[in-house]
XYZ file of C-alpha atoms in Angstrom:
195
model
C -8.994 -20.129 12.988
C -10.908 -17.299 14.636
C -8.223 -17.333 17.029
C -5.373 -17.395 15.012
C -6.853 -14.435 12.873
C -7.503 -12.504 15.867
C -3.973 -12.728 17.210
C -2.756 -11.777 13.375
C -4.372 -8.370 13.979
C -3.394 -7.732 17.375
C 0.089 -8.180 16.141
C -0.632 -6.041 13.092
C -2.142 -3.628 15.272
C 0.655 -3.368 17.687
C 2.850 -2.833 15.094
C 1.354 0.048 12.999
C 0.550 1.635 16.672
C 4.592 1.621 17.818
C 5.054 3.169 14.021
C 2.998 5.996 14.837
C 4.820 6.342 18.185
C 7.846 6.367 16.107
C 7.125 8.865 13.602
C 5.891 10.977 16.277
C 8.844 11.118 17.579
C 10.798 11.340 14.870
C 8.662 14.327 13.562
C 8.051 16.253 16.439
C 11.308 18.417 16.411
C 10.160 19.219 12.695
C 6.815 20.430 13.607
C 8.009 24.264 14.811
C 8.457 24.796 10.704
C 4.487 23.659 10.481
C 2.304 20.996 9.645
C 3.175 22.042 5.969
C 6.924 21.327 6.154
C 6.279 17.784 7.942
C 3.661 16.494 5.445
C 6.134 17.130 3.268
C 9.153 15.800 4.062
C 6.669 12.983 5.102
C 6.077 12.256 1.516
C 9.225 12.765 0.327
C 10.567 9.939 2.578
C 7.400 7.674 1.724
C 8.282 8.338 -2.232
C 12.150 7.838 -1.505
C 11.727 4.835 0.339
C 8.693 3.530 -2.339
C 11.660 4.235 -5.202
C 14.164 2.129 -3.137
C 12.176 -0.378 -2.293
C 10.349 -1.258 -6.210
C 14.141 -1.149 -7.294
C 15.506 -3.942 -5.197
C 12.063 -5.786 -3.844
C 11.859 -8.729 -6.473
C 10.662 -12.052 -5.529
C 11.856 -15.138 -7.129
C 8.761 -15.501 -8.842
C 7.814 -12.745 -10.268
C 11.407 -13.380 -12.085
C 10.621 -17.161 -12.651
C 6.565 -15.815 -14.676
C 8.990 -13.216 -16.310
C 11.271 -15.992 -18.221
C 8.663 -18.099 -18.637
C 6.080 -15.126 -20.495
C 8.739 -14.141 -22.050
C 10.394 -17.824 -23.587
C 6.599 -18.529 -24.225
C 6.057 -15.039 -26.359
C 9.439 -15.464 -28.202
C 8.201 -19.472 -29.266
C 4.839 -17.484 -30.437
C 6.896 -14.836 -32.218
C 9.136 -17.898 -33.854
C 5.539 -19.648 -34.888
C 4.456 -16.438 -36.534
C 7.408 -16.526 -38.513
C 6.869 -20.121 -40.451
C 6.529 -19.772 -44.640
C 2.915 -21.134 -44.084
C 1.010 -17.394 -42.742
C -2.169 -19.474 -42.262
C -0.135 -22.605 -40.221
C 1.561 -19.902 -38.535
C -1.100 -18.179 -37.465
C -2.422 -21.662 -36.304
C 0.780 -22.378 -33.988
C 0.378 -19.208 -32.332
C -2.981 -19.485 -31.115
C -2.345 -22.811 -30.073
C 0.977 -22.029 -28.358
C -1.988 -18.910 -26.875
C -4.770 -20.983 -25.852
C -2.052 -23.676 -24.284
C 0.530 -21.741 -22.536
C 1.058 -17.827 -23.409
C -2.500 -16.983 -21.624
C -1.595 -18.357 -18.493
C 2.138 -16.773 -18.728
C 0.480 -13.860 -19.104
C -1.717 -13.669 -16.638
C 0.589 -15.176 -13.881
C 3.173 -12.214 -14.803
C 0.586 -9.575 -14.752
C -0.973 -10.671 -11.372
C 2.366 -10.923 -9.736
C 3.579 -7.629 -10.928
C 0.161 -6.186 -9.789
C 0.696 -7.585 -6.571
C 4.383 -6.450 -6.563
C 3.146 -3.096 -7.547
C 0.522 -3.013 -4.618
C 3.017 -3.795 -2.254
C 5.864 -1.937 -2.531
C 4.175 1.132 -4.451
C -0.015 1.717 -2.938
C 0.818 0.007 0.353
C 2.853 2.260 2.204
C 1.153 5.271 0.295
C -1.952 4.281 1.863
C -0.637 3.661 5.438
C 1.394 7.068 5.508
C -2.023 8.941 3.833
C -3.476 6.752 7.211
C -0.852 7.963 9.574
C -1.227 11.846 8.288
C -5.034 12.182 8.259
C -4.960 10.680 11.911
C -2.258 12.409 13.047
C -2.771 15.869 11.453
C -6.967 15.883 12.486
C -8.392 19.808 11.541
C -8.479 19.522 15.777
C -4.745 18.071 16.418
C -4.266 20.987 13.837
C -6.154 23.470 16.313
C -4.198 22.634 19.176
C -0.671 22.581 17.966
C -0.696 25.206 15.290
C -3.520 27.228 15.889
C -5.652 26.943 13.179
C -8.168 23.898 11.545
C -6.057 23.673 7.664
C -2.639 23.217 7.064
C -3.197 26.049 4.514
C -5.603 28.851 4.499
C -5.558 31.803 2.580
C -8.620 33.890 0.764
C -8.288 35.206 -2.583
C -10.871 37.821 -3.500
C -13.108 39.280 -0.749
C -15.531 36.577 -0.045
C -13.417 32.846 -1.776
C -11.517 31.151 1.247
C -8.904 28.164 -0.094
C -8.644 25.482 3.347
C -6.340 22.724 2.335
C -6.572 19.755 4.691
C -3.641 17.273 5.669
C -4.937 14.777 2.927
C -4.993 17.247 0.097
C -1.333 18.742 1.356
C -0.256 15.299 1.336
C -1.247 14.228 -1.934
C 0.081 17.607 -3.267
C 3.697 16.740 -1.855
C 3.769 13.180 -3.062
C 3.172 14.361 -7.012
C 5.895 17.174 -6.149
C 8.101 14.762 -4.636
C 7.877 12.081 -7.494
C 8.594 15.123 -10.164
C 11.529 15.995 -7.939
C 12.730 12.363 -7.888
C 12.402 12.381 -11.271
C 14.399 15.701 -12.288
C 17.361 14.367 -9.359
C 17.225 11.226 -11.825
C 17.494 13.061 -14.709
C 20.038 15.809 -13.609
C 22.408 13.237 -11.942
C 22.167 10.961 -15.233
C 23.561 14.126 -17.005
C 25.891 14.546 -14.736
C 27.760 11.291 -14.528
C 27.453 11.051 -18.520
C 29.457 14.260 -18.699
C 32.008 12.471 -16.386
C 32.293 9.173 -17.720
C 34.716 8.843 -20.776
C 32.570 7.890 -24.358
């Protein structure tokens, strides 16, 4: 088993390493705009591609839990409806206790996990690939200075923003930018489409 795990990782490993090749490659014609411009269209790909993906990533189960919470709530809903409140009341914690817990909690764990994977996931690995890559020393070298930002306000207050905080900065602007490209498109077509 030890084995088997071992050789898991190594593939795993492998993988994630030729990423970072990849990216490296693909970003290093970027990087004469700055470490600022490639964090960011770094996150905006990571939030485009997170968008994409949560759209169209949905697992036959997660859609088998959903019918089943939901034709379990609706029976509930149907219980709570009987001319007798205090036997209706009844059904619905038994149809609770029997089946609508366990609906429930099958739905919400597979959406978590469905959430994890195609939202936190690759977050987390390009947050990985951007602190590793973009080091206050990798920084030094390339750009010539330790912060992807510096500037002083005042005579004696510095502001240094690192790679992480730049990063995290560019994925909240990138998912309100999504979000107003949603919104102004949706306008858009509806003032094409005949009412």
């Amino acid at each position: 088993m030890d084995d088997f795990l071992d050789r898991g990782w190594q593939v795993i490993a492998a993988f994630l390493n030729s990423t970072m090749v990849f990216l490296d490659t693909l970003c290093s014609p970027l990087e004469i705009l700055g470490p600022g411009f490639v964090i960011f269209v770094l996150a905006f790909f990571i939030v485009g591609l997170i968008r994409f993906i949560s759209r169209f990533y949905v697992t036959q189960r997660y859609v088998r839990l959903e019918k089943d919470f939901h034709h379990w709530q609706g029976i509930r809903e149907e219980a709570l409806k009987h001319p007798d409140r205090e036997k209706g009341k009844a059904l619905a914690k038994n149809i609770d206790q029997a089946k609508l817990n366990k609906a429930y909690y099958d739905y919400f764990f597979e959406g978590l996990l469905k959430h994890f994977i195609t939202n936190v996931l690759p977050l987390l690995l390009m947050a990985a690939y951007v602190t590793k890559v973009y080091t206050p020393q990798t920084l030094l070298n390339r750009f010539g200075g330790k912060w992807v930002f510096s500037f002083s306000y005042g005579s004696a207050s510095q502001v240094n923003i690192s790679s992480l905080l730049w990063f995290v900065i560019c994925v909240i602007l990138s998912f309100i930018l999504f979000a107003g490209l949603k919104r102004v498109l949706k306008k858009r077509y509806a003032k094409k489409s005949p009412a």
